[in-house]
Tab-separated table of C-alpha atoms in Angstrom:
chain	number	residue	atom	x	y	z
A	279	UNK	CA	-10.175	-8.060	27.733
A	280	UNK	CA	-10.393	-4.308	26.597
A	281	UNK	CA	-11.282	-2.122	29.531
A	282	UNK	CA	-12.147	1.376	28.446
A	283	UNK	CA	-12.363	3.615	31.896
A	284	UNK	CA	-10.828	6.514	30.504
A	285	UNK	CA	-12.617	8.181	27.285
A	286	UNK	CA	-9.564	10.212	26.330
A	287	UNK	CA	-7.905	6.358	25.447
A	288	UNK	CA	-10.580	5.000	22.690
A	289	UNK	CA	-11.188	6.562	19.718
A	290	UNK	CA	-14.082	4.190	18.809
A	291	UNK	CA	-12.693	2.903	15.825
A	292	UNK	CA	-14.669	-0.404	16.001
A	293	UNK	CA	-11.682	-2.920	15.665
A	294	UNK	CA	-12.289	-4.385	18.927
A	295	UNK	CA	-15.890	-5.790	18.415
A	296	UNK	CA	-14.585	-6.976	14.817
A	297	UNK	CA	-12.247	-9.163	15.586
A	298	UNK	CA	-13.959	-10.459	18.834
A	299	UNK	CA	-14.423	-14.268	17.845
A	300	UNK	CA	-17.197	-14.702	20.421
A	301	UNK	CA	-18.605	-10.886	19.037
A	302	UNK	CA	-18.993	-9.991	22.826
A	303	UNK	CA	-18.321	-6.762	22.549
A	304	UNK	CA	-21.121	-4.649	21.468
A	305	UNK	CA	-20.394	-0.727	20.096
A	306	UNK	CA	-23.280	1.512	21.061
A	307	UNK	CA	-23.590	6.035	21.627
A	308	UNK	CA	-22.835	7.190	24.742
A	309	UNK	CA	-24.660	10.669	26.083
A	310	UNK	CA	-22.374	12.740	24.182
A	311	UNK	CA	-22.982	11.002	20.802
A	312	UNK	CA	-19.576	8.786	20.573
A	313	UNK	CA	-19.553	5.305	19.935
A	314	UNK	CA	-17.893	3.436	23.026
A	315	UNK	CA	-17.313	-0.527	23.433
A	316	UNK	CA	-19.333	-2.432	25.898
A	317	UNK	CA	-17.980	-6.072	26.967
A	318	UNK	CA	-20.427	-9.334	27.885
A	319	UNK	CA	-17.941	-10.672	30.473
A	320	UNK	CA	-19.595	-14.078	30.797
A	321	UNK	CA	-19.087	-14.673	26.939
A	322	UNK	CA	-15.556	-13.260	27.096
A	323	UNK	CA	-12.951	-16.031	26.865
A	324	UNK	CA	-9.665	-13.745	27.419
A	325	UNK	CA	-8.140	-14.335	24.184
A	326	UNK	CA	-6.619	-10.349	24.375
A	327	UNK	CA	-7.870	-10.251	20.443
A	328	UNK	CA	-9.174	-7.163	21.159
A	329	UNK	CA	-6.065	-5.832	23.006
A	330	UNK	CA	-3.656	-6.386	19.976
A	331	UNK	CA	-5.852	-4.395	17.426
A	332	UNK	CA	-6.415	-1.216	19.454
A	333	UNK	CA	-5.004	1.240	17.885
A	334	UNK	CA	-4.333	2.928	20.980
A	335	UNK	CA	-2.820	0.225	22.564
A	336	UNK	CA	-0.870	-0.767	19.146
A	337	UNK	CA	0.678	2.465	17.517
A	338	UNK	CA	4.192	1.429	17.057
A	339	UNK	CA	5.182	4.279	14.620
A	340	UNK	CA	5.961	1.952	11.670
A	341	UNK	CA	4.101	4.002	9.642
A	342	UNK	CA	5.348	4.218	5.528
A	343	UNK	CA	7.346	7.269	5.882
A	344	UNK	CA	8.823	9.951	8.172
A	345	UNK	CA	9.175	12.838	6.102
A	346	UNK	CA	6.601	13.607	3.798
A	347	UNK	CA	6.579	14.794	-0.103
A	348	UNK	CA	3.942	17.234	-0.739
A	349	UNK	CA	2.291	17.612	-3.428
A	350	UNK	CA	-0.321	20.778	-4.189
A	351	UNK	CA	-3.469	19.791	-7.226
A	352	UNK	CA	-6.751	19.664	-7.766
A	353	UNK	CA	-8.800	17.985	-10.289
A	354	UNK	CA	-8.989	19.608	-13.663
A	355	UNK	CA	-12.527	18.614	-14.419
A	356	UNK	CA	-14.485	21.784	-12.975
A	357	UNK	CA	-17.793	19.513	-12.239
A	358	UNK	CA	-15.784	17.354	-10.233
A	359	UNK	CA	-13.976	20.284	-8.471
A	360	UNK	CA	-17.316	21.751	-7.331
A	361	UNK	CA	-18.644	19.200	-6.466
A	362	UNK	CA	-16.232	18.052	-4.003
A	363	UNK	CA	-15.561	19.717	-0.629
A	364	UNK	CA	-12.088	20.647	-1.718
A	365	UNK	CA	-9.941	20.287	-4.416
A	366	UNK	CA	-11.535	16.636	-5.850
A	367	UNK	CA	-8.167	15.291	-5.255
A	368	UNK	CA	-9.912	12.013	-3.447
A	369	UNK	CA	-12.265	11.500	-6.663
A	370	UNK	CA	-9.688	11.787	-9.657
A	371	UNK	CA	-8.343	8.680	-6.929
A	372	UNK	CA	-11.471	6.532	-6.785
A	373	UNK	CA	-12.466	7.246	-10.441
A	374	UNK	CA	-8.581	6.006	-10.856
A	375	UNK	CA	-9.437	2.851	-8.553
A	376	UNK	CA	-13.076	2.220	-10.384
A	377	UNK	CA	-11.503	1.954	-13.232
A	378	UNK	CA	-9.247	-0.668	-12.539
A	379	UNK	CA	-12.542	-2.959	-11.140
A	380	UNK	CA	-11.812	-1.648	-7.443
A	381	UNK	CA	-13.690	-1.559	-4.168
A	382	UNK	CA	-14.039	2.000	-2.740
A	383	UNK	CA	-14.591	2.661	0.864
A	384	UNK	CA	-15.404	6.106	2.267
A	385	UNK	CA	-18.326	7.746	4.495
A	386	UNK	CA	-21.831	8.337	3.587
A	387	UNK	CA	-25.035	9.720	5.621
A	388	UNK	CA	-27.953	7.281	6.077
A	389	UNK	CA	-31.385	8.691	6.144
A	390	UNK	CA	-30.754	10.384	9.699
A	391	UNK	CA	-27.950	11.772	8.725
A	392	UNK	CA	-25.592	9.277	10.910
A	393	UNK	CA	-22.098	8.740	9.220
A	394	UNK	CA	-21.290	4.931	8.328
A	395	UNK	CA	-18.660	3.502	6.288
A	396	UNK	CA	-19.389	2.043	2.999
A	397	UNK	CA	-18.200	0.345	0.303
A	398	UNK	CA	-18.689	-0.767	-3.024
A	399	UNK	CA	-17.349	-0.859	-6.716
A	400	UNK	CA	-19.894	0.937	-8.051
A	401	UNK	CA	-19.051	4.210	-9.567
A	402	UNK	CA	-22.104	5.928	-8.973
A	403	UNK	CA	-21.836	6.011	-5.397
A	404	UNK	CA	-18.870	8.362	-5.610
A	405	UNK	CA	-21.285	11.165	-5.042
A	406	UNK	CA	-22.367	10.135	-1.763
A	407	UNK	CA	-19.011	9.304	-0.476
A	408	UNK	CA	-16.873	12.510	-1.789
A	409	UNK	CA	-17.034	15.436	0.595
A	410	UNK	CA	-16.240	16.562	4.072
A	411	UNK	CA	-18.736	14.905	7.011
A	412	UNK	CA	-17.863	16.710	10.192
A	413	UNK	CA	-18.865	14.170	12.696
A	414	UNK	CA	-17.892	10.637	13.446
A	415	UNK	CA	-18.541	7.634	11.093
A	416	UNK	CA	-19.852	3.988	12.504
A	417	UNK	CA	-17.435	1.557	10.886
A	418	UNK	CA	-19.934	-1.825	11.646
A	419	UNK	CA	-18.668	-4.487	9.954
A	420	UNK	CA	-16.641	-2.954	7.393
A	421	UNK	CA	-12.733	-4.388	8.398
A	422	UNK	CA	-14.314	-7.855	7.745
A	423	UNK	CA	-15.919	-7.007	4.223
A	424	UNK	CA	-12.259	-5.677	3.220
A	425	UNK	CA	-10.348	-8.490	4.585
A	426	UNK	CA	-12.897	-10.544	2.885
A	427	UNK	CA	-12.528	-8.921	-0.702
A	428	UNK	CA	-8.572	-8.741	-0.042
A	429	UNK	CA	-8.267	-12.867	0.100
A	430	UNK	CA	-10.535	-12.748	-2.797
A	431	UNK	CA	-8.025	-10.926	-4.775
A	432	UNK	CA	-9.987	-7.638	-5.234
A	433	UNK	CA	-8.717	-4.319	-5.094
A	434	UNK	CA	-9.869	-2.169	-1.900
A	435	UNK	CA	-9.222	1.578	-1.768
A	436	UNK	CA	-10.559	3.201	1.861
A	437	UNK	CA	-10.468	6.871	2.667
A	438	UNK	CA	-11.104	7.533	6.375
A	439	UNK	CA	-9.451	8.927	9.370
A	440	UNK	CA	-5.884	8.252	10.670
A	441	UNK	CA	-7.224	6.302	13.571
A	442	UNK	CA	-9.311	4.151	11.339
A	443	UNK	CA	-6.455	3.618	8.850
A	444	UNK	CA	-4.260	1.974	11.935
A	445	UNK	CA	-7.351	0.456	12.972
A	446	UNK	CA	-7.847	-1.257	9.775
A	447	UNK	CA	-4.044	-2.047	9.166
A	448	UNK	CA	-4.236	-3.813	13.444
A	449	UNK	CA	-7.216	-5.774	12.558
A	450	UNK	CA	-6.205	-7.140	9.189
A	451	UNK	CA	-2.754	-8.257	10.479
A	452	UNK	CA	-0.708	-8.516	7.470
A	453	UNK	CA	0.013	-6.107	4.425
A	454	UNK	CA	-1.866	-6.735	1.430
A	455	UNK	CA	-0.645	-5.256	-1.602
A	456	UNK	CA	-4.312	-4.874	-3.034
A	457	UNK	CA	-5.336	-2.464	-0.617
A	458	UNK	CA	-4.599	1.496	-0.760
A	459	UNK	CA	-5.514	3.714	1.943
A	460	UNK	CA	-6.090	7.180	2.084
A	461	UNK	CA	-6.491	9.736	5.280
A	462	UNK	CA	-7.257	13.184	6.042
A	463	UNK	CA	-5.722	16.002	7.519
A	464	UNK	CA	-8.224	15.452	10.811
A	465	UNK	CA	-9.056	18.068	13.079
A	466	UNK	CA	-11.395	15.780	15.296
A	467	UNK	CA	-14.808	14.222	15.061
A	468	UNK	CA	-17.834	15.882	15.949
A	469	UNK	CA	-20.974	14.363	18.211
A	470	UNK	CA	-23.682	12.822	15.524
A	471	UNK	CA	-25.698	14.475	18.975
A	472	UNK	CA	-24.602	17.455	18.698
A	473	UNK	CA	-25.583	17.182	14.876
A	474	UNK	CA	-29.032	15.914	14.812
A	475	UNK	CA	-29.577	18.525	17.574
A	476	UNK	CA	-28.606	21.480	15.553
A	477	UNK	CA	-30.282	19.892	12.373
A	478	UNK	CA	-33.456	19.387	14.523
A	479	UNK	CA	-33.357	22.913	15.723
A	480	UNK	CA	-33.427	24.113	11.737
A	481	UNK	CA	-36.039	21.689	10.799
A	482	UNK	CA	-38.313	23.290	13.565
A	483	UNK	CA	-37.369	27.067	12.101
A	484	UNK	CA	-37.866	26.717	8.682
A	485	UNK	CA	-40.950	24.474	9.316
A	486	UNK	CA	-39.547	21.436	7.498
A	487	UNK	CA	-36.847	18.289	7.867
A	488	UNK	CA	-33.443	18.948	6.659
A	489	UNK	CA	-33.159	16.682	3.574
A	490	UNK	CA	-29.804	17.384	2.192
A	491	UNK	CA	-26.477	18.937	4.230
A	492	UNK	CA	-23.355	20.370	2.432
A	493	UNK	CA	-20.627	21.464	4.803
A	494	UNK	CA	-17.993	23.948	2.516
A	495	UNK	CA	-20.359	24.550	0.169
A	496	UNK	CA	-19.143	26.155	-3.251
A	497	UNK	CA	-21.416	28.467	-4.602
A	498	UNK	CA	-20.636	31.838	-6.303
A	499	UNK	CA	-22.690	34.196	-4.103
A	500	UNK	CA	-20.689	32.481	-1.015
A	501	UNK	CA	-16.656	32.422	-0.911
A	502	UNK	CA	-15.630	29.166	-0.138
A	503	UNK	CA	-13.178	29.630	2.371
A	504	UNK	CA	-15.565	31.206	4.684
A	505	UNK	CA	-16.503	27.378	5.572
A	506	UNK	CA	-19.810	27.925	4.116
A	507	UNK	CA	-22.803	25.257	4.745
A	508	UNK	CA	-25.555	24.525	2.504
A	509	UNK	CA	-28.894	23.115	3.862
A	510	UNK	CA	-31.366	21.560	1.948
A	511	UNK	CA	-35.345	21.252	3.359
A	512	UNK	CA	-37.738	19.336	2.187
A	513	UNK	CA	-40.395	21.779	2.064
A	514	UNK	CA	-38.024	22.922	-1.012
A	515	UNK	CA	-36.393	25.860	1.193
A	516	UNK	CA	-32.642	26.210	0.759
A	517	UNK	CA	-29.922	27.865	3.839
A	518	UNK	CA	-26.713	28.899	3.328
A	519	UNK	CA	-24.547	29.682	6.136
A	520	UNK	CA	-20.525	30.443	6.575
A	521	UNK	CA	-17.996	30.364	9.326
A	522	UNK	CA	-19.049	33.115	10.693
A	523	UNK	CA	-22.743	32.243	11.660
A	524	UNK	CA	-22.846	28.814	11.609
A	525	UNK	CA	-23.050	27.548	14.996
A	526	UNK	CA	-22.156	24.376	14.226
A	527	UNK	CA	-19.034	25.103	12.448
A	528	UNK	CA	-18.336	27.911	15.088
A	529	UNK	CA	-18.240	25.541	17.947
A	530	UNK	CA	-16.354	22.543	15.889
A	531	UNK	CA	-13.406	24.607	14.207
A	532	UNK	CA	-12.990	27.518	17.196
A	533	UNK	CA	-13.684	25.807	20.335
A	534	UNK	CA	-13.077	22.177	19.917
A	535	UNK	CA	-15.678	21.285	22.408
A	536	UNK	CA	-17.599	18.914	19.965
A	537	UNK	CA	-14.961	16.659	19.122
A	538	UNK	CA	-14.575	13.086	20.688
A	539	UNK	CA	-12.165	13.031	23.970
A	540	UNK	CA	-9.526	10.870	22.740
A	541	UNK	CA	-9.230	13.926	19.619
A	542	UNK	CA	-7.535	16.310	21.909
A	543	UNK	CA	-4.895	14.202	22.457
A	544	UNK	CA	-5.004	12.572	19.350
A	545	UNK	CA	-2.208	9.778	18.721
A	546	UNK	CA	-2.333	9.189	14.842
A	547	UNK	CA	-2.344	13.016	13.118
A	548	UNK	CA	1.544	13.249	13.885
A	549	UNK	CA	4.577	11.546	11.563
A	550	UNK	CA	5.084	9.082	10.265
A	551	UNK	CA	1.437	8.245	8.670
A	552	UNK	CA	0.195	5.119	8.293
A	553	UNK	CA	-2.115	5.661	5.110
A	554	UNK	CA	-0.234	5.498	1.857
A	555	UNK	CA	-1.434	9.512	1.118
A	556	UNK	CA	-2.976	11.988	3.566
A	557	UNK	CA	-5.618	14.605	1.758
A	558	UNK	CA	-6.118	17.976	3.245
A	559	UNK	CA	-6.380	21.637	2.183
């Protein structure tokens, strides 16, 4: 069975307790805020399932390509531009992808603002999934609902992080050519702790629960390269921050001390890639 001692080897990508056939291993926060298996030895029958889709364990480098081709765009179509954290390349692709009846899977905040994966082929949800999430997203069951819809015959398109993107590629153990997958240019995932913690500490100054967050927020008054947040109360109060006062921001992009262990020595953000197209700015 997986044996996770050392934190800096797991990047909590999920693929373990998904393809567990007795689903006896259980992925739950630890005190930092990272998602970490835990294993029910007694139901455990040793079938190394779990072994063979780690994508730490599994990271052979057969990725698509070793040299890249580059490409520099952004969308034309201004409201999708500003609405997006960057350039809107990742929604001219899922509008592309709706359009031909496909799934989209990408990251999107519940009501406490924790990060899950999600996916659907419903074009309306494009809002909630475009746009940069600094901190980790809780995958659940969604490797099973794609290998599902892939021996159905649908189209899947999934934007997520390199490790994920192995992850998913481990657990489904063949290619499918109805599936296209995206990454990022990933710098590490934040604590959902260290989140809610800051978020909680706003709520309590401004008198009111966050009820909307926008990290690189465009707005005219702000310049967006200064990494600028927007937060949205419900008391109807609005903040915007930048790089340069955001604590949040400050401790994720200059220090690195937020970020899950197994980030600093990540394994998957090097050549070749294992997503057909990496997005970053």
């Amino acid at each position: 069975m997986i044996d996770i001692r050392d934190k800096m080897k797991c990047c909590g990508c999920f693929a373990c307790s998904q393809i567990c056939p007795k689903q006896c291993i259980k992925m739950s926060l630890d005190n930092e805020g990272f998602y970490y298996p835990s294993i029910d030895k007694d139901a455990c029958v040793n079938c190394g399932m779990c072994d063979r889709v780690c994508p730490e364990l599994n990271n052979n480098k057969d990725g698509n390509w070793d040299v890249p081709k580059v490409y520099e765009a952004y969308a034309l179509n201004e409201e999708t531009r500003i609405g997006s954290t960057s350039g809107g390349i990742f929604s001219v692709l899922a509008e592309k992808m709706y359009d031909e009846g496909a799934y989209v899977c990408g990251a999107v905040y519940d009501n406490d603002f924790k990060l899950k994966l999600y996916i659907s082929n419903n074009r309306k949800d494009l809002q909630k999934i475009r746009g940069s999430k600094y901190i980790q997203a809780e995958v659940g069951d969604i490797f099973i609902r794609i290998k599902e819809l892939l021996s159905k015959g649908e189209t899947v398109f999934i934007c997520s992080t390199p490790c994920h993107i192995l992850a998913l590629k481990n657990f489904l153990r063949k290619d499918y050519p109805n599936l296209y997958t995206c990454d990022i240019l990933c710098k590490g995932v934040p604590s959902y702790k260290f989140l809610k913690s800051y978020l909680d500490n706003l709520s309590k100054k401004f008198g009111s629960p966050v009820k909307k967050l926008h990290f690189k927020y465009k707005d005219n008054n702000y310049v967006w390269g200064r990494l600028g947040s927007k937060f949205e109360f419900e008391n109807g109060k609005i903040l915007f921050t930048d790089g340069l006062n955001d604590a949040f921001m400050t401790a994720f992009l200059r220090t690195g001390l937020t970020v899950r262990p197994s980030c600093t020595e990540c394994m998957f953000k090097d050549f070749p890639r294992y997503a057909d197209i990496s997005l970053g700015d």
